[in-house]
XYZ file of C-alpha atoms in Angstrom:
681
model
C 73.178 59.677 -106.246
C 74.944 58.859 -109.514
C 71.750 57.435 -110.954
C 69.953 60.622 -110.026
C 72.571 62.930 -111.454
C 72.583 61.090 -114.751
C 69.561 60.750 -117.016
C 67.725 57.430 -117.162
C 68.519 57.015 -120.855
C 72.232 57.317 -120.206
C 72.045 54.773 -117.443
C 70.143 52.333 -119.607
C 72.990 52.556 -122.107
C 75.561 52.051 -119.356
C 73.736 48.975 -118.059
C 73.614 47.451 -121.528
C 77.362 48.041 -121.854
C 77.922 46.345 -118.502
C 75.903 43.347 -119.654
C 78.081 43.006 -122.742
C 81.214 43.385 -120.619
C 80.011 40.611 -118.317
C 79.205 38.255 -121.194
C 81.454 36.610 -123.740
C 82.453 39.573 -125.890
C 86.010 40.871 -125.740
C 86.471 43.232 -122.827
C 88.503 46.428 -122.875
C 89.080 48.807 -120.000
C 87.462 52.221 -120.171
C 90.374 54.655 -120.010
C 88.123 57.706 -119.898
C 85.316 56.981 -117.395
C 82.861 59.470 -115.917
C 83.956 60.819 -112.507
C 82.420 63.216 -110.009
C 84.771 63.577 -107.029
C 87.394 65.979 -108.425
C 85.043 68.731 -109.564
C 81.771 67.991 -107.761
C 79.911 67.314 -111.024
C 80.004 64.617 -113.690
C 82.849 64.840 -116.207
C 84.924 62.522 -118.317
C 88.210 61.749 -116.565
C 90.326 63.517 -119.180
C 88.178 66.657 -118.845
C 88.486 67.147 -115.091
C 90.988 69.810 -114.034
C 91.787 67.841 -110.859
C 93.329 64.367 -111.399
C 91.259 61.492 -109.989
C 92.106 57.778 -109.698
C 89.292 55.381 -110.565
C 88.735 51.717 -109.703
C 85.859 50.231 -111.678
C 83.670 47.313 -110.655
C 84.999 45.416 -113.667
C 88.602 45.752 -112.432
C 87.603 44.737 -108.893
C 85.781 41.623 -110.115
C 88.593 40.632 -112.490
C 91.021 40.460 -109.561
C 88.621 38.392 -107.451
C 88.477 41.065 -104.753
C 85.737 40.809 -102.137
C 86.582 43.550 -99.593
C 87.158 47.281 -99.736
C 90.562 46.916 -98.022
C 91.833 44.566 -100.722
C 90.454 46.705 -103.556
C 92.336 49.881 -102.742
C 95.585 48.298 -101.539
C 95.917 45.879 -104.470
C 95.179 48.540 -107.048
C 96.397 51.854 -105.591
C 100.026 52.063 -104.437
C 99.546 55.356 -102.575
C 97.202 53.558 -100.135
C 98.354 51.272 -97.309
C 96.359 49.304 -94.751
C 97.104 47.675 -91.383
C 94.222 45.531 -90.056
C 93.578 45.031 -86.327
C 90.696 44.533 -83.911
C 90.258 48.305 -83.597
C 89.623 48.802 -87.320
C 91.874 48.919 -90.351
C 94.527 51.627 -90.089
C 94.357 53.398 -93.447
C 97.039 55.658 -94.922
C 96.955 57.761 -98.090
C 100.197 59.348 -99.327
C 101.793 58.970 -95.906
C 98.943 60.491 -93.869
C 96.638 58.482 -91.615
C 92.930 57.822 -91.193
C 91.850 61.068 -89.618
C 93.159 63.051 -92.619
C 91.236 60.935 -95.161
C 87.613 61.725 -95.907
C 85.616 58.636 -96.897
C 82.348 59.275 -98.724
C 79.544 57.078 -99.991
C 77.914 58.824 -102.945
C 79.339 62.109 -101.708
C 78.144 61.726 -98.096
C 80.583 61.200 -95.234
C 80.922 57.738 -93.709
C 80.925 58.281 -89.943
C 81.672 55.951 -87.080
C 85.284 55.470 -86.123
C 87.214 53.179 -83.812
C 90.244 54.988 -82.352
C 90.207 57.336 -85.380
C 89.944 54.337 -87.754
C 86.748 54.432 -89.825
C 85.080 51.015 -89.781
C 85.623 50.052 -93.424
C 83.643 46.818 -93.024
C 80.507 49.007 -93.240
C 81.113 49.538 -96.982
C 78.734 47.373 -99.004
C 80.930 46.024 -101.826
C 77.894 44.371 -103.423
C 76.759 47.825 -104.518
C 80.067 49.427 -105.511
C 80.098 50.676 -109.096
C 83.446 52.433 -108.843
C 85.814 53.910 -106.267
C 87.202 57.389 -106.918
C 90.299 58.601 -105.080
C 91.257 62.279 -105.021
C 94.735 62.991 -103.667
C 95.460 66.051 -101.548
C 93.432 68.702 -99.755
C 89.837 69.076 -100.925
C 88.179 71.094 -98.160
C 86.791 73.721 -100.560
C 84.191 71.165 -101.701
C 84.124 68.622 -98.885
C 84.949 70.462 -95.661
C 86.809 69.101 -92.652
C 89.095 66.023 -92.756
C 89.921 66.253 -96.491
C 93.660 66.914 -96.005
C 95.314 63.739 -97.329
C 92.536 63.174 -99.852
C 89.034 61.906 -100.514
C 87.852 58.350 -101.203
C 84.368 58.399 -102.727
C 82.514 55.085 -103.138
C 79.959 55.362 -105.939
C 77.171 52.788 -105.758
C 75.174 51.316 -108.610
C 71.455 51.164 -109.304
C 70.743 50.326 -112.976
C 67.562 51.742 -114.490
C 66.769 49.248 -117.249
C 63.396 47.495 -116.891
C 64.221 44.186 -115.192
C 64.146 41.925 -112.156
C 67.534 40.428 -111.227
C 68.744 38.124 -108.477
C 72.501 37.795 -107.941
C 74.532 35.586 -105.628
C 78.296 36.127 -105.463
C 80.351 33.754 -103.284
C 84.110 33.810 -102.580
C 85.938 31.309 -100.324
C 89.627 31.013 -99.420
C 91.889 29.778 -96.620
C 91.709 30.518 -92.877
C 87.927 30.553 -92.922
C 87.667 33.537 -95.259
C 84.249 33.659 -96.879
C 82.302 36.486 -98.473
C 78.803 36.121 -99.906
C 76.748 38.882 -101.534
C 73.081 38.320 -102.331
C 71.044 41.006 -104.068
C 67.559 41.505 -105.495
C 67.099 44.370 -107.954
C 63.750 45.478 -109.361
C 63.165 48.345 -111.743
C 59.796 49.033 -113.357
C 58.276 52.201 -114.814
C 60.655 54.573 -113.049
C 60.577 52.800 -109.672
C 63.667 50.964 -108.458
C 64.206 48.724 -105.437
C 67.691 47.434 -104.618
C 68.045 44.959 -101.757
C 71.320 43.358 -100.673
C 72.730 41.138 -97.961
C 76.458 40.681 -97.366
C 78.017 38.090 -95.077
C 81.766 38.281 -94.500
C 83.882 36.266 -92.107
C 87.477 35.219 -91.456
C 89.357 33.279 -88.779
C 92.101 34.728 -86.616
C 95.620 33.602 -87.444
C 99.254 34.263 -86.680
C 102.359 33.392 -88.666
C 104.623 32.620 -85.700
C 103.399 30.973 -82.511
C 106.215 32.514 -80.468
C 106.775 36.012 -79.116
C 109.627 37.698 -77.301
C 109.284 37.593 -73.541
C 108.704 41.024 -72.012
C 111.978 42.939 -71.716
C 113.975 40.344 -73.654
C 115.209 40.292 -77.254
C 116.386 36.674 -77.087
C 113.952 34.707 -74.893
C 110.878 33.400 -76.711
C 107.590 32.198 -75.274
C 104.432 30.784 -76.897
C 101.435 33.055 -77.537
C 97.978 32.852 -79.076
C 97.617 36.598 -79.736
C 96.501 36.889 -83.383
C 98.422 38.794 -86.034
C 95.145 39.081 -87.944
C 91.943 39.334 -85.921
C 89.082 37.160 -87.127
C 85.532 38.493 -87.414
C 81.996 37.931 -88.602
C 80.074 40.763 -90.233
C 76.717 41.346 -91.912
C 75.312 44.186 -93.998
C 71.647 44.532 -94.924
C 71.035 47.255 -97.480
C 67.892 48.646 -99.061
C 67.573 51.512 -101.515
C 64.578 52.908 -103.369
C 64.660 55.247 -106.365
C 61.857 56.923 -108.239
C 62.203 58.847 -111.487
C 58.942 60.773 -111.454
C 59.562 62.335 -114.859
C 62.402 63.626 -117.017
C 63.151 66.344 -114.437
C 62.638 64.880 -110.950
C 64.360 61.874 -109.360
C 64.123 60.804 -105.707
C 65.967 58.246 -103.598
C 65.974 56.809 -100.096
C 68.094 54.075 -98.560
C 69.436 52.450 -95.427
C 72.268 50.118 -94.432
C 72.285 48.094 -91.227
C 75.702 46.685 -90.256
C 76.889 44.270 -87.595
C 80.383 42.990 -86.868
C 81.980 41.033 -84.027
C 85.578 39.915 -83.652
C 86.534 36.273 -83.214
C 89.681 36.154 -81.072
C 91.224 33.374 -78.961
C 89.818 33.281 -75.424
C 91.959 33.851 -72.351
C 93.759 30.711 -71.223
C 95.673 30.050 -67.971
C 98.466 28.121 -69.717
C 99.397 30.605 -72.460
C 99.219 34.335 -73.036
C 97.638 36.359 -75.830
C 93.962 35.531 -75.331
C 91.180 37.976 -74.472
C 88.124 37.913 -72.216
C 85.865 39.682 -74.687
C 85.130 40.348 -78.337
C 84.684 43.783 -79.901
C 81.146 44.247 -81.216
C 80.148 46.955 -83.703
C 76.718 48.047 -84.924
C 75.756 50.751 -87.369
C 72.636 52.163 -89.012
C 72.953 54.629 -91.857
C 69.993 56.068 -93.770
C 69.555 58.833 -96.273
C 66.984 60.565 -98.429
C 67.603 62.834 -101.363
C 66.558 64.048 -104.733
C 67.499 66.071 -107.757
C 65.487 68.367 -109.964
C 66.902 68.987 -113.431
C 65.583 72.240 -114.890
C 67.587 71.580 -118.065
C 70.549 69.372 -118.955
C 72.844 72.075 -117.556
C 70.896 73.323 -114.540
C 70.007 71.134 -111.563
C 69.247 71.398 -107.864
C 70.202 68.579 -105.491
C 69.238 67.983 -101.849
C 70.445 65.226 -99.516
C 69.985 64.357 -95.863
C 71.850 61.554 -94.082
C 71.856 60.142 -90.547
C 74.615 57.781 -89.457
C 74.614 55.919 -86.121
C 77.487 53.758 -84.942
C 78.389 52.118 -81.656
C 80.863 49.581 -80.399
C 81.860 47.915 -77.164
C 82.989 44.734 -75.452
C 80.975 41.517 -75.426
C 82.380 39.066 -72.874
C 82.826 35.427 -73.810
C 84.930 34.580 -70.744
C 83.597 35.011 -67.207
C 85.601 37.541 -65.150
C 85.394 38.989 -61.661
C 83.095 41.775 -62.880
C 81.337 40.346 -65.950
C 79.478 37.190 -66.949
C 79.543 35.540 -70.359
C 77.326 37.522 -72.735
C 77.616 40.851 -70.874
C 78.036 43.886 -73.141
C 79.893 47.047 -72.111
C 79.548 49.963 -74.496
C 82.733 51.880 -75.274
C 81.593 54.509 -77.760
C 78.358 55.668 -79.388
C 78.371 58.124 -82.271
C 75.683 59.839 -84.297
C 75.925 62.313 -87.129
C 73.298 64.223 -89.089
C 74.159 65.944 -92.342
C 72.120 67.963 -94.807
C 73.267 69.504 -98.079
C 71.676 71.674 -100.756
C 73.640 72.116 -103.985
C 72.979 73.758 -107.339
C 74.940 72.855 -110.478
C 74.561 75.550 -113.118
C 75.772 76.082 -116.663
C 75.516 79.878 -116.687
C 77.619 80.403 -119.802
C 78.891 78.246 -122.637
C 81.903 76.228 -121.487
C 81.425 76.913 -117.766
C 80.003 75.094 -114.743
C 79.140 76.818 -111.481
C 78.433 75.020 -108.209
C 76.968 76.760 -105.179
C 75.902 74.977 -102.054
C 75.417 74.916 -98.326
C 75.597 72.128 -95.780
C 74.936 71.575 -92.111
C 76.326 68.821 -89.931
C 75.986 67.847 -86.284
C 78.091 65.207 -84.548
C 77.317 63.505 -81.233
C 79.734 61.418 -79.192
C 79.117 59.390 -76.058
C 82.204 57.533 -74.864
C 81.802 55.663 -71.595
C 85.494 54.831 -71.309
C 86.440 58.414 -72.188
C 83.812 60.077 -69.981
C 82.420 62.106 -72.911
C 78.904 63.160 -73.809
C 79.305 66.056 -76.231
C 78.052 67.365 -79.566
C 79.156 69.984 -82.064
C 77.658 71.510 -85.216
C 79.175 72.851 -88.432
C 77.556 75.006 -91.116
C 79.217 75.931 -94.396
C 78.648 77.674 -97.701
C 80.741 77.074 -100.789
C 81.021 78.093 -104.403
C 83.081 76.858 -107.334
C 83.294 78.181 -110.883
C 84.916 76.237 -113.699
C 85.422 78.006 -117.016
C 87.054 77.226 -120.336
C 88.800 80.150 -122.055
C 91.390 80.864 -124.746
C 90.396 77.597 -126.468
C 92.801 75.323 -124.606
C 92.655 76.572 -120.999
C 90.253 75.610 -118.219
C 90.397 77.277 -114.804
C 88.606 76.402 -111.576
C 88.216 78.700 -108.590
C 86.536 77.510 -105.412
C 85.995 78.818 -101.899
C 84.368 77.412 -98.789
C 83.423 79.305 -95.628
C 82.922 77.029 -92.641
C 81.586 77.986 -89.233
C 82.475 75.442 -86.552
C 80.722 75.690 -83.196
C 84.039 75.469 -81.348
C 86.524 76.986 -83.807
C 84.506 79.813 -85.428
C 85.107 80.617 -89.115
C 87.556 79.008 -91.494
C 88.119 79.723 -95.209
C 89.531 77.140 -97.635
C 90.237 78.133 -101.248
C 91.025 76.062 -104.331
C 92.454 76.984 -107.737
C 93.280 74.793 -110.735
C 94.448 75.457 -114.263
C 94.409 72.918 -117.118
C 95.903 73.239 -120.585
C 94.382 70.753 -123.025
C 95.327 70.131 -126.614
C 94.606 66.926 -128.495
C 95.344 63.996 -126.185
C 97.621 65.999 -123.862
C 96.623 67.569 -120.541
C 98.798 69.747 -118.301
C 97.367 70.589 -114.869
C 98.346 72.763 -111.899
C 96.450 72.583 -108.601
C 96.457 74.521 -105.341
C 94.017 73.624 -102.584
C 93.746 74.293 -98.879
C 92.523 71.856 -96.275
C 91.563 71.937 -92.650
C 90.568 69.487 -89.985
C 88.638 70.387 -86.855
C 89.818 68.322 -83.864
C 87.474 65.472 -83.044
C 85.280 65.404 -79.973
C 87.523 62.744 -78.448
C 90.627 64.913 -78.967
C 88.834 67.814 -77.283
C 87.093 66.097 -74.379
C 88.657 62.686 -73.701
C 89.036 61.767 -70.035
C 90.110 58.179 -70.560
C 91.320 55.434 -68.241
C 91.527 51.741 -69.116
C 93.532 48.634 -68.285
C 94.481 46.289 -71.138
C 96.286 43.063 -70.265
C 97.324 44.559 -66.952
C 98.704 47.775 -68.476
C 96.921 50.999 -67.415
C 96.433 53.797 -69.946
C 95.358 57.420 -69.431
C 94.486 59.939 -72.174
C 93.376 63.554 -71.732
C 91.641 65.687 -74.338
C 92.496 69.351 -74.776
C 89.849 72.026 -75.357
C 92.536 74.556 -76.299
C 93.421 72.758 -79.533
C 93.500 74.654 -82.838
C 92.276 73.263 -86.182
C 94.861 71.595 -88.405
C 95.489 73.434 -91.685
C 97.142 72.329 -94.914
C 98.344 73.656 -98.263
C 98.550 71.295 -101.228
C 100.134 71.993 -104.623
C 100.451 69.564 -107.536
C 101.592 69.513 -111.157
C 100.293 66.860 -113.547
C 101.015 65.847 -117.133
C 98.777 63.361 -118.928
C 98.494 61.696 -122.317
C 95.257 59.799 -122.923
C 93.712 58.050 -125.943
C 91.179 55.223 -126.259
C 94.080 52.724 -126.095
C 96.613 54.195 -123.658
C 96.702 56.573 -120.701
C 99.893 57.863 -119.067
C 99.883 60.286 -116.141
C 102.721 61.774 -114.052
C 102.002 63.871 -110.952
C 104.310 65.641 -108.520
C 102.900 67.138 -105.322
C 103.668 68.710 -101.966
C 101.355 68.771 -98.944
C 102.168 70.958 -95.912
C 100.200 70.603 -92.663
C 100.361 73.006 -89.720
C 99.238 72.515 -86.111
C 99.030 68.739 -86.369
C 97.172 67.241 -83.412
C 99.259 64.535 -81.759
C 99.141 62.582 -78.550
C 102.106 63.651 -76.438
C 103.382 61.157 -73.871
C 104.233 62.751 -70.519
C 106.314 60.956 -67.900
C 104.575 60.383 -64.584
C 106.211 62.166 -61.662
C 105.126 61.879 -58.029
C 103.178 65.139 -58.083
C 101.546 64.223 -61.386
C 100.607 60.769 -60.123
C 98.697 62.387 -57.254
C 96.724 64.416 -59.802
C 96.044 61.332 -61.930
C 94.747 59.340 -58.958
C 92.462 62.253 -58.088
C 91.147 62.386 -61.684
C 90.659 58.600 -61.836
C 89.800 57.309 -58.339
C 89.048 53.870 -59.823
C 92.783 53.396 -60.512
C 94.331 51.180 -57.810
C 97.737 51.747 -56.235
C 99.045 48.628 -58.008
C 97.890 49.964 -61.375
C 99.430 53.347 -60.637
C 102.848 51.745 -60.153
C 102.601 50.290 -63.675
C 101.837 53.680 -65.273
C 105.099 55.131 -66.654
C 103.402 57.914 -68.636
C 100.079 59.394 -69.683
C 98.973 61.080 -72.927
C 97.667 64.561 -73.740
C 96.380 65.768 -77.125
C 98.131 68.918 -78.328
C 99.053 70.948 -81.411
C 102.766 70.487 -81.809
C 103.812 69.092 -85.157
C 104.174 70.293 -88.699
C 103.734 67.820 -91.505
C 105.430 67.753 -94.870
C 104.714 65.239 -97.632
C 106.479 65.374 -100.973
C 105.707 62.782 -103.591
C 105.273 61.630 -107.131
C 102.879 59.254 -108.883
C 103.158 57.574 -112.263
C 100.129 55.788 -113.744
C 100.001 53.776 -116.952
C 97.068 51.865 -118.396
C 96.891 50.423 -121.896
C 94.616 48.241 -124.005
C 97.612 46.700 -125.809
C 95.656 44.416 -128.100
C 92.199 42.897 -128.346
C 91.237 41.485 -124.942
C 94.493 42.418 -123.142
C 94.966 45.297 -120.703
C 98.021 46.279 -118.667
C 98.120 48.777 -115.797
C 101.179 49.880 -113.829
C 101.010 52.396 -110.973
C 103.905 53.749 -108.912
C 103.840 56.064 -105.887
C 106.717 57.754 -104.076
C 106.000 59.630 -100.845
C 108.412 61.196 -98.370
C 106.281 62.026 -95.332
C 107.739 63.785 -92.291
C 106.604 65.614 -89.187
C 108.459 68.283 -87.222
C 108.317 68.667 -83.464
C 110.386 71.628 -82.189
C 113.430 71.537 -84.502
C 113.470 67.816 -85.202
C 112.099 66.270 -88.393
C 110.948 62.638 -88.147
C 109.627 60.294 -90.824
C 105.906 59.818 -90.243
C 104.976 56.552 -88.571
C 103.630 53.869 -90.961
C 104.717 55.833 -94.039
C 106.081 54.036 -97.122
C 108.438 55.706 -99.580
C 108.017 53.439 -102.598
C 105.091 51.288 -103.702
C 103.828 49.910 -107.004
C 100.842 47.915 -108.240
C 100.753 45.942 -111.479
C 97.840 44.196 -113.186
C 97.749 42.314 -116.492
C 94.361 41.142 -117.704
C 93.421 38.943 -120.673
C 89.917 38.006 -121.827
C 88.838 35.755 -124.680
C 85.629 34.022 -125.714
C 84.944 30.730 -127.472
C 81.273 30.375 -128.334
C 79.265 30.352 -125.104
C 82.365 30.149 -122.926
C 84.601 33.068 -121.961
C 87.750 33.129 -119.831
C 89.367 36.031 -118.015
C 92.870 35.739 -116.528
C 94.237 38.425 -114.222
C 97.761 38.587 -112.801
C 98.288 41.313 -110.185
C 100.967 42.296 -107.731
C 101.801 44.845 -105.061
C 105.408 45.740 -104.283
C 106.447 48.157 -101.569
C 109.548 49.242 -99.658
C 109.855 49.120 -95.877
C 107.293 50.758 -93.618
C 108.775 53.335 -91.248
C 108.246 53.203 -87.495
C 110.465 55.892 -85.874
C 110.020 54.501 -82.339
C 110.017 50.834 -83.339
C 111.686 48.397 -85.689
C 110.797 49.172 -89.327
C 108.621 46.620 -91.098
C 110.404 45.086 -94.128
C 109.194 45.606 -97.679
C 107.606 42.879 -99.741
C 106.180 41.838 -103.082
C 102.967 39.805 -103.286
C 101.514 38.400 -106.519
C 98.057 36.980 -107.192
C 96.432 35.195 -110.120
C 92.697 34.969 -110.638
C 90.643 33.398 -113.404
C 86.939 33.711 -114.131
C 85.028 31.426 -116.473
C 81.888 32.888 -118.004
C 78.945 30.738 -119.117
C 75.948 32.362 -120.751
C 73.760 29.307 -120.229
C 70.404 30.972 -120.968
C 69.163 34.441 -121.844
C 67.962 34.843 -118.274
C 70.837 33.077 -116.480
C 74.466 34.075 -116.138
C 77.045 31.820 -114.440
C 80.640 32.743 -113.585
C 82.780 30.306 -111.562
C 86.251 31.514 -110.600
C 89.465 30.091 -109.211
C 92.777 31.670 -108.326
C 95.755 31.791 -106.004
C 96.507 34.645 -103.632
C 100.188 35.208 -102.763
C 101.550 32.884 -105.443
C 105.113 32.873 -104.081
C 104.070 32.358 -100.428
C 105.545 35.619 -99.116
C 105.040 35.698 -95.315
C 106.438 37.771 -92.434
C 107.186 35.084 -89.829
C 109.075 37.201 -87.300
C 108.015 36.582 -83.683
C 106.109 39.341 -81.900
C 108.102 41.841 -79.897
C 107.266 44.998 -77.947
C 109.168 47.074 -80.525
C 108.138 45.142 -83.637
C 105.546 46.196 -86.203
C 104.219 44.558 -89.350
C 103.285 45.648 -92.864
C 102.570 42.269 -94.457
C 99.627 40.415 -92.903
C 99.007 37.603 -95.386
C 99.126 34.043 -93.953
C 100.748 32.807 -97.151
C 99.652 31.137 -100.371
C 95.906 30.456 -100.519
C 93.549 28.937 -103.041
C 90.580 31.184 -103.809
C 87.364 29.873 -105.391
C 84.167 31.672 -106.199
C 80.835 31.423 -107.936
C 78.676 34.213 -109.303
C 75.128 33.450 -110.409
C 72.751 36.010 -111.870
C 69.138 35.415 -112.846
C 67.474 38.168 -114.828
C 63.890 38.537 -115.989
């Protein structure tokens, strides 16, 4: 929707700038980009009253990044990721996946695997920038926006052209990503077609694991530390600028992913009988009518379908090779109508309404349920007393199960010269998911039975977020310091309950398919309940500078102390990290028709906390990436690249154990090569 919210003339200028940035001229980083996520309308970064972190396509390409996971973890220290076969476990400022709202052009990305949104569905070939808003943002975005919002803004240039692009990246352990796109824009009509193929092999860094119940005896295993996969995305988007006032768009993304794990073997443990297979179809239509430059009306409708299950590649007692058993099927429909109005000089008013309906069918959880949500919201931003800007927002949400909920927001910004001082209060809420409400789940994984019950008496989770920010920003340097506190009440957790004889009788009645042998291996079962309070206190420091012609340096640091309280006991939140930093130094220079870009980047973080397990040690990983630009013809653009990931070969080689977790998943030093070719007519 960015192309629709911005005039075609402005986007033509932006595209021309991008062409110059991609050619042999000296590149500088834009320290004051346009953003939309913090306020709900387009503003320069220094003008928004709510701080937003931005990752541009230029920065992503300079680091040789091919996946969404790598982009946000390499460049944003407040974000952490743990990949596995059930989806990447994402954390933002100490809080996990279910508290993070992920949007594509302002519309929610649905489809989760055990509360982990399938991030492989994000089409990196189309990413223009990634905007990250820390803290509660439910006044604009509704449920789930407690830890923050990640909004992926896609690109569709509007200059008259036909362009074909192929972008290939290859590295060790079978990692390969290829993006192919065809873009056509002519007389207001745009067609943007893309295909993404991404794959990687499974690997482990130690072929031994601790034998069950022993901390000294080791045995061989083939269970992967990193689960291999193959994925495909086919994307198509159409835009039509009918005139200076009306712009329309429609698009769809079809996604497919299957894991690639070692098969079960009789001589060694760690293999599996099946692969996890995921399929998604997401389509949307929308448009904007601009009455004037300051008054517009926007409408969007999106449908997102996602399903996953087990595809057997080893014959078992019950299944043949090729059999597919569906685990979960999800569907969401969402419609939004929003008006952006400039009612008075120096003010912007947003009023809107949205409707959403979610469907869940989970075979393993015995669920077939749906729920709807309707909401109305308003936000008024006004500049007064010359240097002050205030924002007041309010959202009223009606949830089919949890009735009404109100979430306010208030910000105040003092701006003078290059200095900005900001104060923010925002409320958040999260309605329990359909699985947390209705789960009736029994499964056996590697001989271990598991039972989970939903709870229809759950209450919504609620949060209060406050932050203070100080910023100094010019065309050459930007420095920002933020302190914040996020309090969450009625956190929904899975409580483990020991199995007693009387309880076991109840469990066998609820799940008659459970055998007596399986019942003897069931020490406990789980029940969703509201029990915890959450408390996150933190600080962020961000520095970016264009130090001299062609050279940019960025340093980002995040401190987060995340805890939860059950009864009277405070515990550090699982998977939280207290200290993390990212550093990137970039140099670009041109000699005639040849240009070179060198990027050195690193991520450093302290240990990852696991209250019930052994903490994962901290690490520092550095990468170097070079791109070599050749403007061979006016209509051809060639950019080979070569680099090294994990220069100093930092690897966690500890053997697996029942109480051992990991934070570093790299297999070690790897050569990375790539080739980008663009033909433009």
